[in-house]
GROMACS .gro file of C-alpha atoms in nm:
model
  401
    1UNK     CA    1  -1.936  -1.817   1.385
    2UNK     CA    2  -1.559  -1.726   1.392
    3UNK     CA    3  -1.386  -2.024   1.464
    4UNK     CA    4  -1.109  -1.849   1.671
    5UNK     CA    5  -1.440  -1.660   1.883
    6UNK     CA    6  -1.415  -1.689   2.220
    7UNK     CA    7  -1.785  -1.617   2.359
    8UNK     CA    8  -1.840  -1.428   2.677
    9UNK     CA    9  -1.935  -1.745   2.841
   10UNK     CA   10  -1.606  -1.935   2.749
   11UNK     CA   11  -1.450  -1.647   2.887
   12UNK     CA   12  -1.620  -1.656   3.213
   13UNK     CA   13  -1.705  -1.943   3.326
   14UNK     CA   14  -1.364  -2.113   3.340
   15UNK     CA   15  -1.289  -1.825   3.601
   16UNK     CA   16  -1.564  -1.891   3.763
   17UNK     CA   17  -1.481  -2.245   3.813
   18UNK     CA   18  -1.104  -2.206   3.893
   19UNK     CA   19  -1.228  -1.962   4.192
   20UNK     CA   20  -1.517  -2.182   4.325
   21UNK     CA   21  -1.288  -2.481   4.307
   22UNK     CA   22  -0.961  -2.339   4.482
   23UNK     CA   23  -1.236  -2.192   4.754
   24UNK     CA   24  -1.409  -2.536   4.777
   25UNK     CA   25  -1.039  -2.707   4.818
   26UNK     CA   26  -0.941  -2.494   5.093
   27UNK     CA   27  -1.281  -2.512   5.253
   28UNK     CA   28  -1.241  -2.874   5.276
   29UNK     CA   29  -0.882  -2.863   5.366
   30UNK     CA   30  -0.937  -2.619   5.625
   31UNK     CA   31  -1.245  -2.812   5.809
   32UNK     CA   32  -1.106  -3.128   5.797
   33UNK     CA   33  -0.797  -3.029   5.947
   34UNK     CA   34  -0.958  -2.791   6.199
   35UNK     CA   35  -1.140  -3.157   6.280
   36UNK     CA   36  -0.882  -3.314   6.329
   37UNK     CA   37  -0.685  -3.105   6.566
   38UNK     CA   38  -1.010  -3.082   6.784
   39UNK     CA   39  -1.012  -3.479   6.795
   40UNK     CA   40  -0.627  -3.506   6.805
   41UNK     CA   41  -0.576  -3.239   7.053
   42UNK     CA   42  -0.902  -3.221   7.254
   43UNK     CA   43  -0.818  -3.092   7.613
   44UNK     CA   44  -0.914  -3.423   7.737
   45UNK     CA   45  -0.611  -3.643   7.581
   46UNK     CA   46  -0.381  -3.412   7.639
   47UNK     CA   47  -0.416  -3.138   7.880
   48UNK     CA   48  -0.088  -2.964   7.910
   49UNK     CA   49   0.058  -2.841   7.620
   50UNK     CA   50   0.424  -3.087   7.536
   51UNK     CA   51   0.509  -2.922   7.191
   52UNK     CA   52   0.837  -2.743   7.279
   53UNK     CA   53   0.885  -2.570   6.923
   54UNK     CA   54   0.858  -2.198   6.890
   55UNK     CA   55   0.841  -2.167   6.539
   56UNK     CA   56   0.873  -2.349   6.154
   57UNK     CA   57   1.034  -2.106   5.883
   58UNK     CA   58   0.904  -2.400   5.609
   59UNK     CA   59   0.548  -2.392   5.751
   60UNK     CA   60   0.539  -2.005   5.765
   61UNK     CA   61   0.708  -1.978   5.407
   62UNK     CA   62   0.390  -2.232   5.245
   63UNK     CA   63   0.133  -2.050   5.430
   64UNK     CA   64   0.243  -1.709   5.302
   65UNK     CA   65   0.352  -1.823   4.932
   66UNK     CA   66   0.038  -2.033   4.887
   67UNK     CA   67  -0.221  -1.781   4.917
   68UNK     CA   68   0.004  -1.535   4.757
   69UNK     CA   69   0.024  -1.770   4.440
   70UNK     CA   70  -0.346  -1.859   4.452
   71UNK     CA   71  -0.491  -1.476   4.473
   72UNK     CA   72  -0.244  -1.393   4.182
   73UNK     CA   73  -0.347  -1.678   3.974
   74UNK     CA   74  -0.711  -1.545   4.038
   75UNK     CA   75  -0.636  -1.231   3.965
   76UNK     CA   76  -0.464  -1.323   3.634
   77UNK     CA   77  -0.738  -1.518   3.508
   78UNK     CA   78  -0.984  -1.322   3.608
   79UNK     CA   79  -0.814  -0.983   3.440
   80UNK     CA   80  -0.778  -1.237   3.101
   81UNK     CA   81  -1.124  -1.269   3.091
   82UNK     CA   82  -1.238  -0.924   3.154
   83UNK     CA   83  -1.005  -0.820   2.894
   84UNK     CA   84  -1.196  -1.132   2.645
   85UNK     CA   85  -1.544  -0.940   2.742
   86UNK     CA   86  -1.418  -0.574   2.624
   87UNK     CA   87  -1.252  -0.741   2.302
   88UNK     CA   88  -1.516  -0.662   2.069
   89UNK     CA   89  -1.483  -0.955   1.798
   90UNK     CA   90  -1.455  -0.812   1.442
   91UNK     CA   91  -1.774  -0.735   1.199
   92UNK     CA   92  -2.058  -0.742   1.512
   93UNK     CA   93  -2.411  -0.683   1.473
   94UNK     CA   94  -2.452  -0.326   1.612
   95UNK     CA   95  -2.751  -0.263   1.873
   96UNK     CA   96  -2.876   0.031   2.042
   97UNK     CA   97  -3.015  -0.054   2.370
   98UNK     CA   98  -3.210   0.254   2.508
   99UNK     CA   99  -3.321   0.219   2.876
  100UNK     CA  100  -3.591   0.397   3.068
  101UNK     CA  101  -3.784   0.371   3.344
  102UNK     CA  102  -3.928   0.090   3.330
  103UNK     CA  103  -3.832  -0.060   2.944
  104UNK     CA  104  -3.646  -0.180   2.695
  105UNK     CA  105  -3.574  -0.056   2.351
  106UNK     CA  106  -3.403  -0.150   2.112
  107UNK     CA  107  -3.290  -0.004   1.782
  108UNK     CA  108  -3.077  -0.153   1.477
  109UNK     CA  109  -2.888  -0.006   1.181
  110UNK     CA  110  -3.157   0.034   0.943
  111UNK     CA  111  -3.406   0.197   1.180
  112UNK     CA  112  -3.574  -0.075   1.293
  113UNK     CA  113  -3.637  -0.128   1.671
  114UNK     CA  114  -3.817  -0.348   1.843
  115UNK     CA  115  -3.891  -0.410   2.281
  116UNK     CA  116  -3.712  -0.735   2.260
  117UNK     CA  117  -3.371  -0.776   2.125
  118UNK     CA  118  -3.355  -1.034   1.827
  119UNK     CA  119  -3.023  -1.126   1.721
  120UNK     CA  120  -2.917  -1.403   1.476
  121UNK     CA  121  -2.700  -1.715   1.633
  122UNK     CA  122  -2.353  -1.746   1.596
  123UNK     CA  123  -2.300  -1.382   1.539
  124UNK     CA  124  -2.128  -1.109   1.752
  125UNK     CA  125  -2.338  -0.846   1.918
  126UNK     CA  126  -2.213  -0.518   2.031
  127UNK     CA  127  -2.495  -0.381   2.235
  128UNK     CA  128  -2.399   0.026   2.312
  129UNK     CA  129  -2.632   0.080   2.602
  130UNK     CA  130  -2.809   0.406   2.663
  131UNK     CA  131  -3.005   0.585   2.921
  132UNK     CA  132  -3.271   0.850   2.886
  133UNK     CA  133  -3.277   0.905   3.272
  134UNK     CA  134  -3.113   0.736   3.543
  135UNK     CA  135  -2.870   0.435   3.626
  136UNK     CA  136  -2.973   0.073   3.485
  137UNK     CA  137  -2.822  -0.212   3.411
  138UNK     CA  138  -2.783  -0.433   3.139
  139UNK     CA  139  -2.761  -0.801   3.254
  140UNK     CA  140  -2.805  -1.117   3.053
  141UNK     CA  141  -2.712  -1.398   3.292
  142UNK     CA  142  -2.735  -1.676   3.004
  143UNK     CA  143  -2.425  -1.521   2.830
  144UNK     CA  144  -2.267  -1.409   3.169
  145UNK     CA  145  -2.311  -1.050   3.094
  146UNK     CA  146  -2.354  -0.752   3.302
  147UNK     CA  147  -2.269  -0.394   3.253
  148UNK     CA  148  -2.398  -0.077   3.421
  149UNK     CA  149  -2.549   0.218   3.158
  150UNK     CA  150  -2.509   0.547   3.321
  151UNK     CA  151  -2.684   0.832   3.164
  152UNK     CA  152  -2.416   1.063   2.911
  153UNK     CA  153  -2.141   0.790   2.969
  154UNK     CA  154  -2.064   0.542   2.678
  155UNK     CA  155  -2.057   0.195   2.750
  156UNK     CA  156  -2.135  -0.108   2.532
  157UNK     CA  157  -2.154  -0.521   2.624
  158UNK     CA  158  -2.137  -0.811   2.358
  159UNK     CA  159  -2.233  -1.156   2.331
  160UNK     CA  160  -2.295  -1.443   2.133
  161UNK     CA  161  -2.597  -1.706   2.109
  162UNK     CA  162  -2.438  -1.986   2.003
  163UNK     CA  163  -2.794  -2.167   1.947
  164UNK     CA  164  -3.154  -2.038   1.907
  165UNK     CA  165  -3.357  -2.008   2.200
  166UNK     CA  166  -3.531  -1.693   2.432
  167UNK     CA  167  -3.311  -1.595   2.709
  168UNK     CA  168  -3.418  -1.333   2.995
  169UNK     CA  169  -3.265  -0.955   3.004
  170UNK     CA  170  -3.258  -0.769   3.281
  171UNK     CA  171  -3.234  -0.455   3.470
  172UNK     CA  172  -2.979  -0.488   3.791
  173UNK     CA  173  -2.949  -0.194   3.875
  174UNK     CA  174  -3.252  -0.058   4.121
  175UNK     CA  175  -3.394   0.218   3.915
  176UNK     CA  176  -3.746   0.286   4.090
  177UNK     CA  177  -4.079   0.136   4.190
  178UNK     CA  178  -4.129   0.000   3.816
  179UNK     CA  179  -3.780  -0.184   3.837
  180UNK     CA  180  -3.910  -0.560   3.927
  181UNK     CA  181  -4.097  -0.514   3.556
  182UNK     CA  182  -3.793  -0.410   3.343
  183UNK     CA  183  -3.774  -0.716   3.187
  184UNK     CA  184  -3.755  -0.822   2.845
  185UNK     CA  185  -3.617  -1.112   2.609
  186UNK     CA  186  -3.334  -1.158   2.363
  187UNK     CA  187  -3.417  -1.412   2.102
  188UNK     CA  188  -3.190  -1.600   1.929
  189UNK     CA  189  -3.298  -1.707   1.546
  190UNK     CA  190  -3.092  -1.855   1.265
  191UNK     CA  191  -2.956  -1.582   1.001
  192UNK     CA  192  -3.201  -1.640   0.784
  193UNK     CA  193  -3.489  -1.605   0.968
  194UNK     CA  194  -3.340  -1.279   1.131
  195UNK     CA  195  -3.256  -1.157   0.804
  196UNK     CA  196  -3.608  -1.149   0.674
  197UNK     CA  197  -3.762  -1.022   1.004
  198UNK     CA  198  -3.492  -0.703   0.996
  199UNK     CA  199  -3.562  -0.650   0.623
  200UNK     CA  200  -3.960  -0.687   0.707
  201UNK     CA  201  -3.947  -0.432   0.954
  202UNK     CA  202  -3.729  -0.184   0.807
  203UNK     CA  203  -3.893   0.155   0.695
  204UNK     CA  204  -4.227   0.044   0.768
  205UNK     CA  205  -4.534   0.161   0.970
  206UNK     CA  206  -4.566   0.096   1.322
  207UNK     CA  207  -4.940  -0.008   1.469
  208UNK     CA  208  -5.065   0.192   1.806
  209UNK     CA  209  -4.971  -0.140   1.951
  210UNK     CA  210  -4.574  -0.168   1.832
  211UNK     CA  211  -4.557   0.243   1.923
  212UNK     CA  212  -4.662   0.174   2.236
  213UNK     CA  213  -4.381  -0.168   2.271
  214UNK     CA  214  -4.152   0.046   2.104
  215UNK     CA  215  -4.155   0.332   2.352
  216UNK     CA  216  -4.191   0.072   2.680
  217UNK     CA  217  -4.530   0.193   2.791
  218UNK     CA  218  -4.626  -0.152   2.868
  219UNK     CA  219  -4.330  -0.139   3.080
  220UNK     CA  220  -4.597   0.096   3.349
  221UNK     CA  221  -4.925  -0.022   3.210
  222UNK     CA  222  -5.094  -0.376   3.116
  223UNK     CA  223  -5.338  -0.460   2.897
  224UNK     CA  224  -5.496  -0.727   3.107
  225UNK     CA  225  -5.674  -0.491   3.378
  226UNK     CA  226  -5.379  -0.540   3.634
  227UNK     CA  227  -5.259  -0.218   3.757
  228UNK     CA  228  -4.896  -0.166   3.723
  229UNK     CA  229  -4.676   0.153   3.814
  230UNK     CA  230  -4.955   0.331   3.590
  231UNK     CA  231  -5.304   0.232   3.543
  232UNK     CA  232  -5.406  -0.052   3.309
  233UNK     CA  233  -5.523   0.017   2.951
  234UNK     CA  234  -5.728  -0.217   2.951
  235UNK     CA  235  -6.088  -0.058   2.803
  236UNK     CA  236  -5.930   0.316   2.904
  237UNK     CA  237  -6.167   0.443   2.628
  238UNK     CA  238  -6.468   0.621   2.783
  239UNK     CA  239  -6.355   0.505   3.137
  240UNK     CA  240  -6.428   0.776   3.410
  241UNK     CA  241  -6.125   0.858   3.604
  242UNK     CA  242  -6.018   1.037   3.894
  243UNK     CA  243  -5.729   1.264   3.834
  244UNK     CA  244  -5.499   1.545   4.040
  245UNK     CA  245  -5.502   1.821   3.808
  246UNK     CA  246  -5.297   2.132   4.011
  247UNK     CA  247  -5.337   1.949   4.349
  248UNK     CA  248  -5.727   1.902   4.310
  249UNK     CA  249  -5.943   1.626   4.236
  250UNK     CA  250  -6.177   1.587   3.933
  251UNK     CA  251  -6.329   1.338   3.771
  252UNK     CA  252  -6.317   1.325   3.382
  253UNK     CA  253  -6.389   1.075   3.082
  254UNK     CA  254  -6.086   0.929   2.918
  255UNK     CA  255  -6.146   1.102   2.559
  256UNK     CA  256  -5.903   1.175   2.254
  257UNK     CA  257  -5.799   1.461   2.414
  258UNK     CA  258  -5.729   1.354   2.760
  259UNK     CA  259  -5.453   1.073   2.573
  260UNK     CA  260  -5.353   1.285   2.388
  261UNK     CA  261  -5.317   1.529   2.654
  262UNK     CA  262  -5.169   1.284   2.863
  263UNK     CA  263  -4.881   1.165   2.591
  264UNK     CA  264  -4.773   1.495   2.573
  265UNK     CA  265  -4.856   1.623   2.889
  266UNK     CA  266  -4.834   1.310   3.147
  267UNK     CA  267  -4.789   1.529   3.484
  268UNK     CA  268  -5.154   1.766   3.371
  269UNK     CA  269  -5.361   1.520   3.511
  270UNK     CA  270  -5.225   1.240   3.678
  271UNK     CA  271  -5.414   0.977   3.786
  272UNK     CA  272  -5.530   0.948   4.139
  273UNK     CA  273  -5.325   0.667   4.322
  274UNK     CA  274  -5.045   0.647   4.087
  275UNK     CA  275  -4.694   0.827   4.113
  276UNK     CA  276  -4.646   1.130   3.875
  277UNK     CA  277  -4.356   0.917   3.720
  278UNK     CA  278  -4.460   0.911   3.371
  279UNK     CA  279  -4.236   1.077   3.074
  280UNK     CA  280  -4.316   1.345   2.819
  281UNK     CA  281  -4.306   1.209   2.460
  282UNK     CA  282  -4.370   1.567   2.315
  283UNK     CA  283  -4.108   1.550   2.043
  284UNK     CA  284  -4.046   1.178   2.051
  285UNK     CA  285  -4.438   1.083   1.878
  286UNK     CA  286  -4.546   1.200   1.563
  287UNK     CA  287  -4.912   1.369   1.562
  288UNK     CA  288  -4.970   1.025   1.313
  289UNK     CA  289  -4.813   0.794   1.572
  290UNK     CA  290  -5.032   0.967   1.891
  291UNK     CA  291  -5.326   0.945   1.682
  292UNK     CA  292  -5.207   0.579   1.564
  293UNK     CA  293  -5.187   0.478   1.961
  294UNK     CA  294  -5.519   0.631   2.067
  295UNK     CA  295  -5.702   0.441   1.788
  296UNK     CA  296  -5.555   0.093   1.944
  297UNK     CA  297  -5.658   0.232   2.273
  298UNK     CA  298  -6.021   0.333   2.149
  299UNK     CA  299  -6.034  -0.012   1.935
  300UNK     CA  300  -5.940  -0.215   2.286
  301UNK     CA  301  -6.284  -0.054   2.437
  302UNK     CA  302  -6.465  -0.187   2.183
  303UNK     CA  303  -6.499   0.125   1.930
  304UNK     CA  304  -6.475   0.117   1.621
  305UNK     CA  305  -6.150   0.319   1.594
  306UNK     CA  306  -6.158   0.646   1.278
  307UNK     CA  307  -5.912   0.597   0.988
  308UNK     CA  308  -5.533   0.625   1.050
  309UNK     CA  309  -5.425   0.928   0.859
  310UNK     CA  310  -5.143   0.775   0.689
  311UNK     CA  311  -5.370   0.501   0.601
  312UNK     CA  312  -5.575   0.755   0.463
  313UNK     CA  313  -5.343   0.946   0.218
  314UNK     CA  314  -5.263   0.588   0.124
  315UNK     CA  315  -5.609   0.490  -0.038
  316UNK     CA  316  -5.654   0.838  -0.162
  317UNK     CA  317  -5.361   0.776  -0.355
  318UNK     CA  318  -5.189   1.124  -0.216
  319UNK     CA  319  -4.812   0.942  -0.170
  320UNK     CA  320  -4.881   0.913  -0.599
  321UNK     CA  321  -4.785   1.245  -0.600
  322UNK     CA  322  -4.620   1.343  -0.269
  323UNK     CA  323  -4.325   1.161  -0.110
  324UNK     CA  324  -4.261   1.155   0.260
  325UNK     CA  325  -3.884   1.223   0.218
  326UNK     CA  326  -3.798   1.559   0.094
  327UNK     CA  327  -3.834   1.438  -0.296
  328UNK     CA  328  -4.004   1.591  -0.562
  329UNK     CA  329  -4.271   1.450  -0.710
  330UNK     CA  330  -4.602   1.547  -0.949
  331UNK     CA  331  -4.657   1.732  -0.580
  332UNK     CA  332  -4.474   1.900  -0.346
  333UNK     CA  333  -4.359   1.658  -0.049
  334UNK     CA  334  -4.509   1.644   0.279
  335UNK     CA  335  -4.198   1.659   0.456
  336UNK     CA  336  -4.152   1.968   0.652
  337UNK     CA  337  -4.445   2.135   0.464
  338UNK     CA  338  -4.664   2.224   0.755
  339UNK     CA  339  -4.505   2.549   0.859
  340UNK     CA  340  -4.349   2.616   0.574
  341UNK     CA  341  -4.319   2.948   0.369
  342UNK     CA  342  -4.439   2.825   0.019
  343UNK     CA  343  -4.491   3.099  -0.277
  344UNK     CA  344  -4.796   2.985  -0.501
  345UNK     CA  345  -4.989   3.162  -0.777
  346UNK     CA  346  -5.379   3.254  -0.676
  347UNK     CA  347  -5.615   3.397  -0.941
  348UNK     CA  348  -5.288   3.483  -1.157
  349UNK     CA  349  -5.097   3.638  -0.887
  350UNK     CA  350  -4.790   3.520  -0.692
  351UNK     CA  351  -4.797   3.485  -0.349
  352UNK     CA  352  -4.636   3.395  -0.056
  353UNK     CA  353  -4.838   3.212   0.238
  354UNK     CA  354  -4.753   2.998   0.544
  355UNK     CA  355  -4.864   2.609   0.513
  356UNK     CA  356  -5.039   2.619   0.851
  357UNK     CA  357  -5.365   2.444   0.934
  358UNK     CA  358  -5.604   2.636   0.715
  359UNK     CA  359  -5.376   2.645   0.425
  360UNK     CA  360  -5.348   2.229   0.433
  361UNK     CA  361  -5.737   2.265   0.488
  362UNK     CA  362  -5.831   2.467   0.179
  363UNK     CA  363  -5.538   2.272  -0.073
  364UNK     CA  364  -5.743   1.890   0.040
  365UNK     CA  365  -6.083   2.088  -0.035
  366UNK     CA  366  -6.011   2.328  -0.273
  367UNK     CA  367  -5.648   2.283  -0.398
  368UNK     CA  368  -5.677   2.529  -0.753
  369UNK     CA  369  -5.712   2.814  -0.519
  370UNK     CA  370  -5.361   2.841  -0.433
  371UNK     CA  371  -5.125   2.630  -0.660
  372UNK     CA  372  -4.804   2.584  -0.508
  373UNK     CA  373  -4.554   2.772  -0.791
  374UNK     CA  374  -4.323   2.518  -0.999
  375UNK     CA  375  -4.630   2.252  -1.024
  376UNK     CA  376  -4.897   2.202  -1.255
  377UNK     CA  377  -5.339   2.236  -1.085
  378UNK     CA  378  -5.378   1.879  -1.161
  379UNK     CA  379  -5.494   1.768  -0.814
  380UNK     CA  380  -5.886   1.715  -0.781
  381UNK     CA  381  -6.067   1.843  -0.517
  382UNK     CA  382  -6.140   1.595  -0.237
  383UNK     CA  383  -6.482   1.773  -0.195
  384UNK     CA  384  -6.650   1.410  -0.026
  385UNK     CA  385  -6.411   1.366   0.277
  386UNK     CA  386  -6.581   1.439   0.555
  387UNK     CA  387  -6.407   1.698   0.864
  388UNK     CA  388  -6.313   1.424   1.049
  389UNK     CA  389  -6.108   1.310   0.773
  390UNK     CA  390  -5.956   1.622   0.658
  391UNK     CA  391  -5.837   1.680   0.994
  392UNK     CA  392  -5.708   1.307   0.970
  393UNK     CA  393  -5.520   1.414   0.659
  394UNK     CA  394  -5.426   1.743   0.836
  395UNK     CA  395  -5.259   1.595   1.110
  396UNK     CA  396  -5.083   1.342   0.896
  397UNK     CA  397  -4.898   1.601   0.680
  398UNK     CA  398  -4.817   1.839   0.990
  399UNK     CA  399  -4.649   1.524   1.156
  400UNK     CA  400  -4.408   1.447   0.829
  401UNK     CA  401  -4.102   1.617   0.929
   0.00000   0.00000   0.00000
């Protein structure tokens, strides 16, 4: 830590003190001399008034340049340490902290992000604090911290842990019904540790489980069969459910499509007895990460969940020859391809064909029939895959964008 560092709670809480003490003195001061006059000059002992003065310059001076000197020296000490809490120390750890209704999320340099905020101790923060819909609040109460995020406004907050431990985060601002549950953690590790959790978690794959942390879904719904803003997840897989779909009841089996359905499309069928609250993450998922989350929801009921698609391409050894990030490879990349306009030579002759769902159908079954121009027919045909995994492998590529 910066040895000249002054962390948000040695800026505060000296304030804080200074105020309550000066109103404690004058509390006491105040009562016991309002006691005293009551005792001293109860109507009993003396009943007609004998002071003849009809007025004290000195006493009217100190009661007047008393206050006026305490409320300045308030106000001076409390402007110094507001002016310590938007001093942003030098070289901070930089964190984006997105809030929505009702969740945290939070996302770091490399990529990584994570529901809970993990920062290493005796280093500076700078949270900048983000909204994707209406007004929250980013309070930390350990590290005397509070700061209001207001959708398209910038704002940021810092602190420092100055030892490792798990202190609370939450929202202060009233935000809806889900508000009471907008609470998360920020742990505080030593460098080291955070170090190697930041480096593990950078660039790699997230489980149906850390998609749906990530995104603050468990923010609405549980996973322990208590019903929350939305309904629990808790064995959703093959449940029957009652939903509102146009203003009329119907009751329908919780399938792949009715997740999926309901990722993309949360206000088609809404649950009966829960608000129509819930976001759209069309845009936000990946077809690998939807399909990712709805095997965690169909492994919770008990199923055995279908292979991942990434995890497919994986042990078919496709990323051998096709990268994920726009490089070249023995293959063409996967990135952006489903779509695409891609000229390849069939039978001899050059042509030019659209990469949609048939094409990245025909080039897992059958892929000398069209070979993509600038490449060499080396791939083998994956004639043993079954549908279910083509479509796996399908949905996989059209989601690498």
């Amino acid at each position: 830590m910066q040895p000249e560092l002054i962390t948000t709670t040695q800026a505060v809480d000296p304030v804080f003190i200074f105020i309550f003490g000066a109103c404690l003195v004058l509390l006491v001061g105040i009562t016991l001399t309002m006691v005293a006059f009551v005792i001293r000059y109860r109507r009993s002992r003396a009943p007609e008034p004998t002071s003849q003065a009809s007025g004290n310059i000195w006493l009217e001076i100190v009661w007047s340049a008393l206050p006026t000197v305490l409320v300045l020296a308030m106000f001076y000490y409390g402007w110094a340490g507001y002016l310590a809490l938007r001093h942003v120390p030098r070289d901070p750890l930089q964190v984006t902290a997105t809030a929505r209704t009702w969740s945290w999320s939070f996302t770091y340099a490399n990529g990584m992000t994570s529901p809970r905020l993990i920062v290493p101790v005796g280093k500076p923060v700078l949270v900048n604090l983000v909204s994707l819909d209406v007004l929250h609040g980013f309070y930390l109460p350990a590290f005397r911290v509070k700061r209001d995020i207001v959708p398209g406004m910038k704002n940021h907050a810092w602190f420092v842990a100055t030892k490792p431990g798990s202190y609370d985060l939450f929202c202060s601002v009233y935000c809806g019904v889900g508000h009471s549950g907008m609470i998360t953690t920020v742990e505080a590790v030593p460098q080291a540790q955070f170090d190697a959790w930041l480096q593990q978690g950078a660039g790699g794959e997230h489980t149906g489980k850390e998609l749906l942390e990530k995104h603050g879904c468990f923010g609405c719904h549980s996973l322990d069969g208590t019903p929350k803003v939305g309904p629990s997840l808790k064995g959703v897989w093959g449940r029957s459910v009652t939903v509102l779909t146009n203003g009329n009841e119907r009751s329908i089996t919780v399938d792949e499509a009715y997740l999926r359905r309901s990722i993309l499309e949360p206000n088609a069928d809404v649950v009966k007895g829960f608000p129509p609250v819930m976001p759209s993450f069309a845009g936000k998922l990946t077809d690998a990460e939807i399909s990712a989350i709805i095997a965690f929801l169909r492994a919770g009921s008990g199923e055995t969940p279908r292979p991942d698609g990434a995890k497919l391409a994986k042990e078919k050894q496709c990323l051998a020859c096709h990268s994920l990030d726009g490089s070249s490879g023995v293959g063409p990349t996967f990135k952006g391809l489903y779509q695409s306009r891609v000229t390849v030579l069939q039978n001899g002759k050059r042509l030019t064909v659209t990469a949609d769902d048939a094409y990245l159908r025909e080039s897992i079954r059958a892929p000398a029939a069209k070979v993509v121009e600038g490449f060499q027919p080396i791939m083998p045909a994956f004639t043993d895959l079954k549908d279910e995994e083509v479509t796996l492998l399908t949905e996989f590529i059209k989601g690498v964008q």
